[in-house]
Coordinates of C-alpha atoms in Angstrom, one line a residue:
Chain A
X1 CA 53.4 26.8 32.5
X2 CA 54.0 23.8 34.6
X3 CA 55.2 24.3 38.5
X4 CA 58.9 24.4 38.4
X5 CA 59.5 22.9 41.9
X6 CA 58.3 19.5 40.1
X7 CA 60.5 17.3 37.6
X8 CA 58.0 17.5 34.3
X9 CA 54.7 14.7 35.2
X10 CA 55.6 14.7 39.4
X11 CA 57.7 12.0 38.9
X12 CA 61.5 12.3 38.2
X13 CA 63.1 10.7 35.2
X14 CA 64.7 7.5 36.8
X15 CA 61.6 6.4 38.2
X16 CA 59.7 7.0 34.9
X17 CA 62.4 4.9 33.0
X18 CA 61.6 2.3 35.2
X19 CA 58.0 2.6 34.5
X20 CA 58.4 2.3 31.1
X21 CA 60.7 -0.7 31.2
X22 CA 57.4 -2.1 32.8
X23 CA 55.3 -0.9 30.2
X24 CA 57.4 -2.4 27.1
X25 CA 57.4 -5.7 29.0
X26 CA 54.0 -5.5 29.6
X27 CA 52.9 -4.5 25.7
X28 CA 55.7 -7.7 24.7
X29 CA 53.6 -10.0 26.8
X30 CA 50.0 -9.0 26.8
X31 CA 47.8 -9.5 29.7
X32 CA 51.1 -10.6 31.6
X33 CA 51.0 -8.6 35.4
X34 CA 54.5 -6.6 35.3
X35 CA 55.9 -6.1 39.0
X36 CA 57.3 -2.5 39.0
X37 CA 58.7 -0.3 42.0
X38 CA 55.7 1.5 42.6
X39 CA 55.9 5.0 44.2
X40 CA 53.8 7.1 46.9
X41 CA 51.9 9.8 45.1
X42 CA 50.0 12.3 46.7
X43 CA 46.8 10.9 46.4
X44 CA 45.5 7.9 48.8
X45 CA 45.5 4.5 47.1
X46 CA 42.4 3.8 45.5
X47 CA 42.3 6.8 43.6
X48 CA 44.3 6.0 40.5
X49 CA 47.9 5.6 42.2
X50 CA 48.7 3.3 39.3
X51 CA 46.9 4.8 36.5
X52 CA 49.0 8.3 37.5
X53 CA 52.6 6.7 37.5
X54 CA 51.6 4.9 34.2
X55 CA 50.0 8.7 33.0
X56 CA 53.0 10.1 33.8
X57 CA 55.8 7.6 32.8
X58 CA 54.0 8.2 28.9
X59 CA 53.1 11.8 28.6
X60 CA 55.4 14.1 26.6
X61 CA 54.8 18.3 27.0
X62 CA 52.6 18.0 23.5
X63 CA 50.2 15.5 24.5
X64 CA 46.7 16.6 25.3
X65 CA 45.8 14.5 28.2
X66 CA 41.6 13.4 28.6
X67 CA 40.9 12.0 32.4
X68 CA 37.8 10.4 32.6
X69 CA 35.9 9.0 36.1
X70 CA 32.6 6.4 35.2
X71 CA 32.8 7.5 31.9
X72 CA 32.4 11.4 33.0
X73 CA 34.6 14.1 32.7
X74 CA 33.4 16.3 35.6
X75 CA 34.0 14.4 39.0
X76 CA 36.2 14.7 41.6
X77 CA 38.7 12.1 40.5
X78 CA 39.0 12.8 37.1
X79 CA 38.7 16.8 37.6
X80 CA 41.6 16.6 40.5
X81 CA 44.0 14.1 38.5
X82 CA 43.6 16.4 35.0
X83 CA 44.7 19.9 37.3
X84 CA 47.5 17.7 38.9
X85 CA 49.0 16.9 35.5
X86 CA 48.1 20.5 34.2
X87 CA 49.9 21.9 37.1
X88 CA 53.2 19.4 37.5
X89 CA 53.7 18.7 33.2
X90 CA 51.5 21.8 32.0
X91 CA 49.9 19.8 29.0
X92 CA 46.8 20.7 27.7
X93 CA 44.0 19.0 28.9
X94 CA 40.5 18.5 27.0
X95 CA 37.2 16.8 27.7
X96 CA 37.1 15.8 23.9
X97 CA 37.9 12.2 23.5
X98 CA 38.8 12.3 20.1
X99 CA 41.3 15.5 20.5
X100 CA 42.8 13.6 23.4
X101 CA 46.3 11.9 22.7
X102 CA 46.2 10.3 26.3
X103 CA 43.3 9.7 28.3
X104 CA 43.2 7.6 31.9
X105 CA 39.9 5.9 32.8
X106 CA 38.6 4.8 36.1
X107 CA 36.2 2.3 34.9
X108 CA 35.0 2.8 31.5
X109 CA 36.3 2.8 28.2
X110 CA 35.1 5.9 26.2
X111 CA 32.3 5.3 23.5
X112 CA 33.9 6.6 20.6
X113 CA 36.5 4.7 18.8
X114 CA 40.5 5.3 19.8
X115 CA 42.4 5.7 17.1
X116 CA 45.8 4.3 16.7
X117 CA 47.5 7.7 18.2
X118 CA 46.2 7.4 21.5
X119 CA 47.0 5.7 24.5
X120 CA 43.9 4.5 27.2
X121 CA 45.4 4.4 30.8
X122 CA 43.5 2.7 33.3
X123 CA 43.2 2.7 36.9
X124 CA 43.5 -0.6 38.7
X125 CA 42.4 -1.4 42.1
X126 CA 43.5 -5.2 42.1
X127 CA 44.8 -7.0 38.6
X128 CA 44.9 -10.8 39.7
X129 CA 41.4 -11.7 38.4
X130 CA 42.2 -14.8 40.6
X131 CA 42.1 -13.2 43.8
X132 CA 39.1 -13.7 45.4
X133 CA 39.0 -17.5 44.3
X134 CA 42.6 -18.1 45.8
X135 CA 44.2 -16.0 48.1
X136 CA 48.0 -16.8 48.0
X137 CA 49.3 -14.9 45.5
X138 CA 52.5 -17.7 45.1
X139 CA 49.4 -19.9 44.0
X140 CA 48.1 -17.4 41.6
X141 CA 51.3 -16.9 39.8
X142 CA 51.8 -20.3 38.9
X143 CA 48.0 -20.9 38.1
X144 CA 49.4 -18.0 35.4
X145 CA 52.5 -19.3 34.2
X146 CA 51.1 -23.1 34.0
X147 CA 48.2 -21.7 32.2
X148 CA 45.7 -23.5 35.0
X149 CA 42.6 -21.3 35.0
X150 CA 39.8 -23.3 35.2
X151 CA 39.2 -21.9 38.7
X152 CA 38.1 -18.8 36.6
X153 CA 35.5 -20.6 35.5
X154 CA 34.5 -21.9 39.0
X155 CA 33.6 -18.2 40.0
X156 CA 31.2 -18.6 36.3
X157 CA 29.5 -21.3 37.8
X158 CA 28.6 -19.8 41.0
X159 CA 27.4 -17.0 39.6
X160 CA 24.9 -19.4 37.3
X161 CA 24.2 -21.7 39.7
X162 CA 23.3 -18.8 42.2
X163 CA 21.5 -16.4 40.0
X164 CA 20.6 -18.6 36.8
X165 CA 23.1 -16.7 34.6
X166 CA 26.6 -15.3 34.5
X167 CA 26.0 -12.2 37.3
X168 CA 29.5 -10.8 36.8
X169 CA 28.3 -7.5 35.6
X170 CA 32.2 -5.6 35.9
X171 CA 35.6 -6.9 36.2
X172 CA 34.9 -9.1 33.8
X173 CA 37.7 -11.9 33.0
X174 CA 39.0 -12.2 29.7
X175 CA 41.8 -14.6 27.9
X176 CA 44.6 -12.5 25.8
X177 CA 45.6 -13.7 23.0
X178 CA 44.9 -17.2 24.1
X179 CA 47.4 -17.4 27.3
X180 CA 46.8 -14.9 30.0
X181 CA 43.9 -14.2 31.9
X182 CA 43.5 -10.9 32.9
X183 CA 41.0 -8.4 34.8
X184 CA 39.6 -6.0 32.8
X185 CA 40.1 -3.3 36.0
X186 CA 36.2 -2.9 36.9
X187 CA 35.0 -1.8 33.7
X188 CA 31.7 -2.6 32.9
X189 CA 31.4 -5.7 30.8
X190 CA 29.7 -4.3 28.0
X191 CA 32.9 -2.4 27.9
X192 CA 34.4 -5.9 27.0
X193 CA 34.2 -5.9 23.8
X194 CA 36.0 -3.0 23.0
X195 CA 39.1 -4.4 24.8
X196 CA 39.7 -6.4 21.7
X197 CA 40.7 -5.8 18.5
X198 CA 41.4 -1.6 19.7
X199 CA 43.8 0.5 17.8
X200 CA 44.4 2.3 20.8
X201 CA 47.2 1.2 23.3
X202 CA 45.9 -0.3 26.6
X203 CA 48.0 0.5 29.8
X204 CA 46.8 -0.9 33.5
X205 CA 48.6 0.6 36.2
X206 CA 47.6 -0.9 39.7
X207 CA 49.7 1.3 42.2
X208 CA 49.1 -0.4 45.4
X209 CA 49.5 -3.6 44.0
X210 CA 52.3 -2.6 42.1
X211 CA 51.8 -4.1 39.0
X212 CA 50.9 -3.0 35.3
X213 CA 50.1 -5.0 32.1
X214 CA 49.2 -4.1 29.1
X215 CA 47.4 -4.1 25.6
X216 CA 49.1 -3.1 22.4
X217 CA 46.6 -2.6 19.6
X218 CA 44.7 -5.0 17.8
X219 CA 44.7 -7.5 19.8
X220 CA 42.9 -10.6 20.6
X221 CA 40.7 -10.4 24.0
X222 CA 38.3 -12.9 24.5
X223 CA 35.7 -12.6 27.3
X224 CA 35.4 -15.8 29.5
X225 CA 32.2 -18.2 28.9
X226 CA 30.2 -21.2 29.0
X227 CA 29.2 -22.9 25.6
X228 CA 25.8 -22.9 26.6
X229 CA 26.5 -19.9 29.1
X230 CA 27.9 -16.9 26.4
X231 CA 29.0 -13.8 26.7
X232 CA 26.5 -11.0 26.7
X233 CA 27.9 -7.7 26.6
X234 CA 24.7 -6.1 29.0
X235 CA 23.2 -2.9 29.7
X236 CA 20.0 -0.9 31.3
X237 CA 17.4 -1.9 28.5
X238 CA 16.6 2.0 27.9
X239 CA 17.5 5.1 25.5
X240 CA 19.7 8.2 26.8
X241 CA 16.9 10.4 28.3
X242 CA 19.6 13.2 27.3
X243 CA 20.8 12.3 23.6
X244 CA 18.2 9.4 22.7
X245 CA 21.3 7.1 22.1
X246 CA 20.3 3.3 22.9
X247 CA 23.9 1.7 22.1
X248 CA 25.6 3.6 24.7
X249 CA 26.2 2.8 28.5
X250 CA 23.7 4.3 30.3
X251 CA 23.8 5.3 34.1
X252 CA 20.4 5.5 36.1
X253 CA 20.1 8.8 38.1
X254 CA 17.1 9.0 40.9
X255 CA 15.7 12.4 40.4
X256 CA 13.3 12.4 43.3
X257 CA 12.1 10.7 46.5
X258 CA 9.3 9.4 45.0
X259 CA 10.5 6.5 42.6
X260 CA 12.1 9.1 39.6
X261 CA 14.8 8.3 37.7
X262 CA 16.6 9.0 34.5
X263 CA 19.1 6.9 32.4
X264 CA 21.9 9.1 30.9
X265 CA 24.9 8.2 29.3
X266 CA 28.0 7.2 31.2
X267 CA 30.4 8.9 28.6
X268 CA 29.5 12.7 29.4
X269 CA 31.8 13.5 26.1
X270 CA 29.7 11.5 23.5
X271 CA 26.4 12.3 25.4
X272 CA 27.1 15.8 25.1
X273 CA 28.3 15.7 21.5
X274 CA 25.2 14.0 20.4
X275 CA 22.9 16.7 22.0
X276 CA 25.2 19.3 20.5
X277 CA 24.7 17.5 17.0
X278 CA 20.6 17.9 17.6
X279 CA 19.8 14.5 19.2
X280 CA 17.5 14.4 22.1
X281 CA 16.0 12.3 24.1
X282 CA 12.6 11.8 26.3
X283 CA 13.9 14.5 28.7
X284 CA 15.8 16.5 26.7
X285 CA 13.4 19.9 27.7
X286 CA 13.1 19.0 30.9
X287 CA 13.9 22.1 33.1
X288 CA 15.2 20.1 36.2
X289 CA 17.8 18.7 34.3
X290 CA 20.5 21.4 35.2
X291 CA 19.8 20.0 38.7
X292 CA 20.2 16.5 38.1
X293 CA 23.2 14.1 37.4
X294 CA 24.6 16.2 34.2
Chain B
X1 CA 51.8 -57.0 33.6
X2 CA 53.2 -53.9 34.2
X3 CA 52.8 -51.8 37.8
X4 CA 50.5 -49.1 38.1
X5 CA 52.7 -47.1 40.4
X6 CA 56.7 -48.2 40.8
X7 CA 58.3 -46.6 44.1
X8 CA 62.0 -47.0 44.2
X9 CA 64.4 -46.5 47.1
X10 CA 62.3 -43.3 48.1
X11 CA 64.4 -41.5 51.0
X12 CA 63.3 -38.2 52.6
X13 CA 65.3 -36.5 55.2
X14 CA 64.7 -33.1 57.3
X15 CA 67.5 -32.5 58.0
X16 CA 69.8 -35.2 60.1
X17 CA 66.1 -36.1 61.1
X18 CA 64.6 -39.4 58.8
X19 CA 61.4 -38.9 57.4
X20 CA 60.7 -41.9 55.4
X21 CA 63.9 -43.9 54.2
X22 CA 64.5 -47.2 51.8
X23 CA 61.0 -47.6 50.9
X24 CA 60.2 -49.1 47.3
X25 CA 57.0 -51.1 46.2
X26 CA 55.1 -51.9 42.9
X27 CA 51.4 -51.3 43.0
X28 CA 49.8 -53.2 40.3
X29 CA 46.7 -52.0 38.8
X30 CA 42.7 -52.4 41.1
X31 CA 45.2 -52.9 44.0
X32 CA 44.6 -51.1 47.3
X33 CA 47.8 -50.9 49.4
X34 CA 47.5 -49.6 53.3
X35 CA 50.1 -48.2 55.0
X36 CA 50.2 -48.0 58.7
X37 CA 52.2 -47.2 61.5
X38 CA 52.4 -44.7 64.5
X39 CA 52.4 -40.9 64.7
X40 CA 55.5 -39.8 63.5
X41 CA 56.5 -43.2 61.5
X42 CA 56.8 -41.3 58.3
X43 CA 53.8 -42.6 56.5
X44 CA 52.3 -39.2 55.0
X45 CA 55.6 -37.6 54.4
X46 CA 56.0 -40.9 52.5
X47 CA 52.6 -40.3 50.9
X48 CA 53.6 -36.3 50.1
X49 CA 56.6 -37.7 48.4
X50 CA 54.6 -40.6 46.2
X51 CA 52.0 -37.5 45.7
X52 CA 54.7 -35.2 44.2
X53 CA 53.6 -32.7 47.2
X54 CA 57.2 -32.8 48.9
X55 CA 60.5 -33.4 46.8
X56 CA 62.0 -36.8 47.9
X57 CA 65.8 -36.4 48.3
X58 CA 66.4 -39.7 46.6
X59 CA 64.3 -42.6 44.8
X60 CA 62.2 -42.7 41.8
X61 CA 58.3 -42.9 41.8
X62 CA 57.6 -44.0 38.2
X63 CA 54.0 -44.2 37.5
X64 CA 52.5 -45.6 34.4
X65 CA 50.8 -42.7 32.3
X66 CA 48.2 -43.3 29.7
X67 CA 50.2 -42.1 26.5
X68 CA 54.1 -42.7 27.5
X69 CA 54.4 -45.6 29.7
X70 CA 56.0 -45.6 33.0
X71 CA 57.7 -42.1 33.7
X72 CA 59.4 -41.3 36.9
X73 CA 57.0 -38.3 38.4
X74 CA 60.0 -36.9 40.5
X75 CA 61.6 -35.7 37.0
X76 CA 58.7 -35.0 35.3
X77 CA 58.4 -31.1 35.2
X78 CA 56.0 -29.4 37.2
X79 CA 53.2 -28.3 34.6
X80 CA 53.5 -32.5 34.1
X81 CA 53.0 -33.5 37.5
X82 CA 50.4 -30.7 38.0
X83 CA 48.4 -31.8 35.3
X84 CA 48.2 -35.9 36.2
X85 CA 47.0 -34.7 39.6
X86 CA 44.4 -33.3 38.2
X87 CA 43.8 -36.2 36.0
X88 CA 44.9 -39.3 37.0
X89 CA 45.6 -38.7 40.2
X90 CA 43.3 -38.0 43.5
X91 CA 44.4 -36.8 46.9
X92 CA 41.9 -37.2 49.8
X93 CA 42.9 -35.6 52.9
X94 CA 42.2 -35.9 56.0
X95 CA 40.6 -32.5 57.0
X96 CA 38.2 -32.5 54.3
X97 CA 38.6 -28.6 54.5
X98 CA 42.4 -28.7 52.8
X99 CA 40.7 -30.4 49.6
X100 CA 37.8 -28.3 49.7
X101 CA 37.2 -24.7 48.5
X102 CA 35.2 -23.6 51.4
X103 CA 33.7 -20.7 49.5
X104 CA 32.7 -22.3 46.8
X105 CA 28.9 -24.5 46.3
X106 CA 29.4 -28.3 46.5
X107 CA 28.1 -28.2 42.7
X108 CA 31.2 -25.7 41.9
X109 CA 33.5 -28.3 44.2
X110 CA 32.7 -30.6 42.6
X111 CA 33.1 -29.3 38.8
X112 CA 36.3 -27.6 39.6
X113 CA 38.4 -30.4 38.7
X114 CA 35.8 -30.6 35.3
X115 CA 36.9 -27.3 34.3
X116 CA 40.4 -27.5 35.1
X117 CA 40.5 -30.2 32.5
X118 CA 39.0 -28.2 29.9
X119 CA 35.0 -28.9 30.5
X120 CA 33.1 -25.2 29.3
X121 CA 29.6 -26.4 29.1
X122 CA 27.4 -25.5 32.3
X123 CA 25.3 -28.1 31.7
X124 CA 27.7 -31.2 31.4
X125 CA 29.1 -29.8 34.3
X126 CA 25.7 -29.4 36.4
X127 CA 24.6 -32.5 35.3
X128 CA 28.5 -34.5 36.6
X129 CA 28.3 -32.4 39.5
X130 CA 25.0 -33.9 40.7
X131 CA 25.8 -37.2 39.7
X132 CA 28.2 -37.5 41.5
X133 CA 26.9 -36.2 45.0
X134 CA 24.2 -38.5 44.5
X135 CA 26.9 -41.3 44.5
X136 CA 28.7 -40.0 47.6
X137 CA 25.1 -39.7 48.7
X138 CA 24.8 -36.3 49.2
X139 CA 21.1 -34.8 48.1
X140 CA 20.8 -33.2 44.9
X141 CA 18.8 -30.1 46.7
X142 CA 22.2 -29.3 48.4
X143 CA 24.2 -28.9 45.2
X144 CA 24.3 -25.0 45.5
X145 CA 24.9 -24.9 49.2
X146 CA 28.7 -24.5 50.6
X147 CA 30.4 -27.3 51.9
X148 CA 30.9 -25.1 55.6
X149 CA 26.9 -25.8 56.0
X150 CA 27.4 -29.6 55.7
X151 CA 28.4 -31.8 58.4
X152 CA 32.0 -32.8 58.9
X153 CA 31.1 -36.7 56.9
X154 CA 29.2 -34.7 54.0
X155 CA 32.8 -32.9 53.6
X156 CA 34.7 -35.8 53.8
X157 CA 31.8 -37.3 50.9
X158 CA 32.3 -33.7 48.8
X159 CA 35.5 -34.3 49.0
X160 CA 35.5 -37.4 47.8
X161 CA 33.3 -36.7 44.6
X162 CA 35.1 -33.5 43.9
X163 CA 38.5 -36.0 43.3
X164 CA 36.9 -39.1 41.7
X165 CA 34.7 -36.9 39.0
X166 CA 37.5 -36.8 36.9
X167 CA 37.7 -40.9 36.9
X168 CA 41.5 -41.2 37.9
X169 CA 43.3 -44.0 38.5
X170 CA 45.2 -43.7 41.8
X171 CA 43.8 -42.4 44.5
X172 CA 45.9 -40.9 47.3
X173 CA 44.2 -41.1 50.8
X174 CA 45.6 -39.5 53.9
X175 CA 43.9 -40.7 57.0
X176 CA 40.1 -40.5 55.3
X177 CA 38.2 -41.2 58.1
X178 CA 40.1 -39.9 60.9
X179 CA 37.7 -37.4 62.7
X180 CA 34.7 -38.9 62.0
X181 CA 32.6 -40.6 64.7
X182 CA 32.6 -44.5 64.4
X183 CA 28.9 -44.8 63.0
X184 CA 30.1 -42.3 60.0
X185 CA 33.4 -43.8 59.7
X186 CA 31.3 -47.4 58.8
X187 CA 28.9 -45.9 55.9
X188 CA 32.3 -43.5 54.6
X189 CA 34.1 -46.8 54.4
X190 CA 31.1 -48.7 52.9
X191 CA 31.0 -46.1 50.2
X192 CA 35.2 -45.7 49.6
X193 CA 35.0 -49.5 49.4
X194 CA 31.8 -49.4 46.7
X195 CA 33.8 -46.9 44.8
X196 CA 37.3 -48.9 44.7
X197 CA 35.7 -51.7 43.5
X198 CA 33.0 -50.1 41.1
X199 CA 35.8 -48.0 39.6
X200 CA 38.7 -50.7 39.6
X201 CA 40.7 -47.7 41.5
X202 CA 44.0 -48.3 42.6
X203 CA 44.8 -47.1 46.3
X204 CA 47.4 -46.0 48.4
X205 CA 46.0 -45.7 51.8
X206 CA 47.6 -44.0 54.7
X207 CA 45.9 -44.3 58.4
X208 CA 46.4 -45.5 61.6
X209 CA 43.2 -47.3 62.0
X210 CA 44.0 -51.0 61.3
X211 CA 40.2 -51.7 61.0
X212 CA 40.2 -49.1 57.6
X213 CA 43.0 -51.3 56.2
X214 CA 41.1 -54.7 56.5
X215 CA 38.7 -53.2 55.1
X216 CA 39.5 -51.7 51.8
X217 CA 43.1 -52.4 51.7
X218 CA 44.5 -55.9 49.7
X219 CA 47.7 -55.6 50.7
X220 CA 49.7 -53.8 53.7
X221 CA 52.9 -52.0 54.8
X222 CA 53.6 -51.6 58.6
X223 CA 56.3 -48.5 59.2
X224 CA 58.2 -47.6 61.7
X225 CA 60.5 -44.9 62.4
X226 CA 60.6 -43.6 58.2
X227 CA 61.5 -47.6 57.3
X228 CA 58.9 -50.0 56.1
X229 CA 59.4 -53.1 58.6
X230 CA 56.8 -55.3 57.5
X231 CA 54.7 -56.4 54.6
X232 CA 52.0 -58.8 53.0
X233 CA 48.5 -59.3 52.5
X234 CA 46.3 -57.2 54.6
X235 CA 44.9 -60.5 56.3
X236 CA 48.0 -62.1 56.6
X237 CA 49.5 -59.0 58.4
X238 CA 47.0 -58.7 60.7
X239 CA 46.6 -61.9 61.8
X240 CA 49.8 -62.9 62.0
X241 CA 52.0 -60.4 62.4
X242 CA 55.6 -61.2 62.4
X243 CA 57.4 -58.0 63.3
X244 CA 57.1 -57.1 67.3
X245 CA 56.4 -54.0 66.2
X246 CA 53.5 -55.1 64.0
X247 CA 52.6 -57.7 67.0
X248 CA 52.1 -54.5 69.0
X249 CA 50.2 -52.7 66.2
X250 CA 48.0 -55.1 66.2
X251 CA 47.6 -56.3 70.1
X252 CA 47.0 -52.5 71.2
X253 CA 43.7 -52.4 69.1
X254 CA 41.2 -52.3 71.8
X255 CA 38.2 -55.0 71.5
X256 CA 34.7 -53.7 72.9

């Protein structure tokens, strides 16, 4: 039963309308930054104030709502904003990406495919990919609406001409549907290619920036590149020590203080499903394990 | 043959105060105009208009674009005007740090204008890039350093490449060598000069230093107080000067 001193979700109904008038525009307009009235939320910024008012302008009482932190189900973040939603809307919540009708993400996009019936919220820290190459934001809007962003590429170049290849390793720009450029929130950028061409729909919240934009399915996302530069969609060169899986996104743990480490899969949900299903992987028997990362 | 650059009747007030008023001029293609005058004679609020940086309240600049003929840039709409000064426009200023991306490598600088244009291959880029410093001679071991480690002439240089890699044809230049001690002053003009000629750019140069003008400039405009009150060929101007305030201009330069 959800706490009866809050409107369902936290927020009241006005503000979510207004939220949602955001969200439409945003999904009519992909990768288009949507300025909405973004409210305080009992959380510091930082923390997903954007990705909570979007969470919460879309939920209805039957959804079963998936909150997910680096790909893991089980840390603070994503442990503290699944109770606040249990306790203020009283929807179900579940670790299981594909029973989840709803799932916010602080930097990853689950491994399993979404289906058509969910909805991905993410948490944004800063959408204007152009940010750090030109401060005023009057600038950046019209770099947007002219369609002027070969300064995007200029932060490419730097990164090639500094480290011999394209170093941008998260946040990763990409080109919707062939007119706006948009920041990926700090997903990895082997995440990138699932952007694209998703049956799921995308919603980015930023709260302290106050914008949101969107992705409705299926849509075209193309990750930023040189012709003789291209995309690479990386990751650690190394199996799950936990499920053996080699095509998933793997995080490296340190184990010891003398140089040991484990890679494990980011997405707790599909690491744990595959172990569950009988894969393993080099440390699978390990007895430490119930110590470490997991 | 049909001007480069057509200025009509440009006026630009702020206010009951004049900025530049009744100024119009043809400037015909591989043609370097000066314009001179004091502090405050409305020469770079005249150059912000002709640049499409400031509005003017009045006048037409038409300027002759590759694929429709002469257009008049103070109608054209902005994604227009944006995109010739990118193209065939340049604008040099006169802190090289307000046409520089400080946090950017010269290489990057440089290429900017490249990939604003449409330019995705590293290498093309890379290759331009250095190129062009070498031109502006600037070493190609500093390609990947930031222009805030060069000295204040290499920016003025980097700045230079970064607007003539594109290959435009008008080049705007606001004061260019003000800043700069005499001794860099001479090689920045020897290399401007190289450039306008090598190029066959067309020039509208704005400064107070008449020794710039007879240098690089063919032909000469002499303002004062926002009007234009004297002009002719750059030689002619100068050494005979018909306007007392032009008589002054000229008689204050001091002779070592």
């Amino acid at each position: 039963m959800n706490d009866q001193a809050y409107n369902f979700a936290y927020l009241d109904e006005q503000t979510k309308r207004m939220i949602r008038r955001a969200i439409l525009k945003g999904l009519a307009i992909p990768g288009y930054q949507v300025p909405f009235a973004s409210r305080e939320m009992p959380m510091p910024y930082g923390w997903g104030t954007g990705g909570v008012q979007v969470s919460a302008a879309v939920l209805t009482p039957e959804d079963r709502f998936k909150v997910i932190d680096q790909g893991a189900d089980d840390t603070t973040n994503a442990v503290s904003i699944r109770s606040f939603f249990q306790r203020t809307a009283g929807v179900d919540a579940t670790t299981d990406t594909a029973e989840a009708s709803v799932i916010q993400t602080r930097h990853r996009i689950p491994e399993e495919a979404l289906r058509e019936d969910q909805i991905l919220v993410y948490q944004v820290p800063i959408p204007e990919p152009l940010r750090f190459l030109e401060p005023r934001e009057s600038e950046t809007r019209k770099m947007h609406s002219l369609e002027e962003y070969g300064l995007m590429h200029v932060k490419l170049y730097e990164d090639i001409a500094k480290h011999g290849h394209i170093a941008t390793s998260y946040a990763y720009p990409v080109k919707v549907e062939g007119r706006y450029v948009m920041d990926p929130s700090p997903i990895p950028k082997f995440d990138n290619p699932k952007l694209g061409n998703n049956a799921a729909v995308q919603l980015f919240g930023a709260g302290r920036e106050q914008r949101i934009y969107a992705l409705p399915p299926y849509t075209d996302v193309i990750s930023l590149d040189f012709e003789d530069h291209p995309f690479e969609a990386s990751k650690a060169d190394h199996a799950c020590d936990l499920c053996g899986s080699t095509h998933s996104y793997l995080d490296e743990v340190i184990t010891d203080d003398k140089g040991g480490r484990m890679f494990v899969c980011s997405d707790t949900d599909y690491c744990e499903k595959r172990q569950a299903e009988g894969h393993t992987g080099r440390r699978s028997d390990a007895t430490q394990l119930q110590e470490v990362g997991q | 043959m049909t001007p480069l650059l057509s200025v009509k009747d440009i006026r630009k007030t702020y206010g009951s105060h004049i900025g530049c008023t009744d100024v119009s001029f043809d400037l015909y293609p591989g043609e370097v105009m000066g314009i001179v005058g004091e502090s405050g004679s409305g020469k770079s609020t005249l150059l912000s208009c002709l640049a499409g940086h400031l509005e003017p309240d009045q006048g037409a600049v038409n300027f002759d674009t590759r694929d429709r003929g002469l257009i008049d840039t103070v109608q054209m709409s902005e994604p227009e005007r944006r995109m010739l000064s990118r193209t065939d426009w340049a604008f040099v200023h006169q802190h090289a740090r307000d046409g520089l991306r400080m946090g950017v490598s010269a290489g990057g600088n440089v290429g900017e204008r490249l990939m604003a244009v449409g330019d995705r291959h590293y290498g093309d880029i890379r290759s331009k890039a250095v190129d062009w410093l070498e031109r502006v001679e600037i070493s190609e071991t500093r390609v990947d350093d930031r222009p805030s480690t060069f000295s204040g002439g290499m920016q003025q240089r980097l700045q230079i490449a970064r607007n003539l890699v594109t290959g435009p044809r008008l080049v705007f230049m606001d004061e260019p060598t003000g800043g700069l001690d005499v001794s860099v002053q001479a090689r920045l003009l020897d290399l401007l000069r190289g450039l306008v000629r090598d190029m066959g750019l067309s020039a509208i140069i704005v400064t107070h230093d008449l020794a710039v003008v007879r240098l690089l400039a063919d032909r000469l405009m002499v303002m004062k107080s926002g009007r234009v009150v004297e002009t002719g060929l750059t030689d002619q101007v100068l050494d005979d000067p018909q306007h007392e305030y032009s008589q002054l201009l000229v008689s204050s330069v001091l002779q070592v």
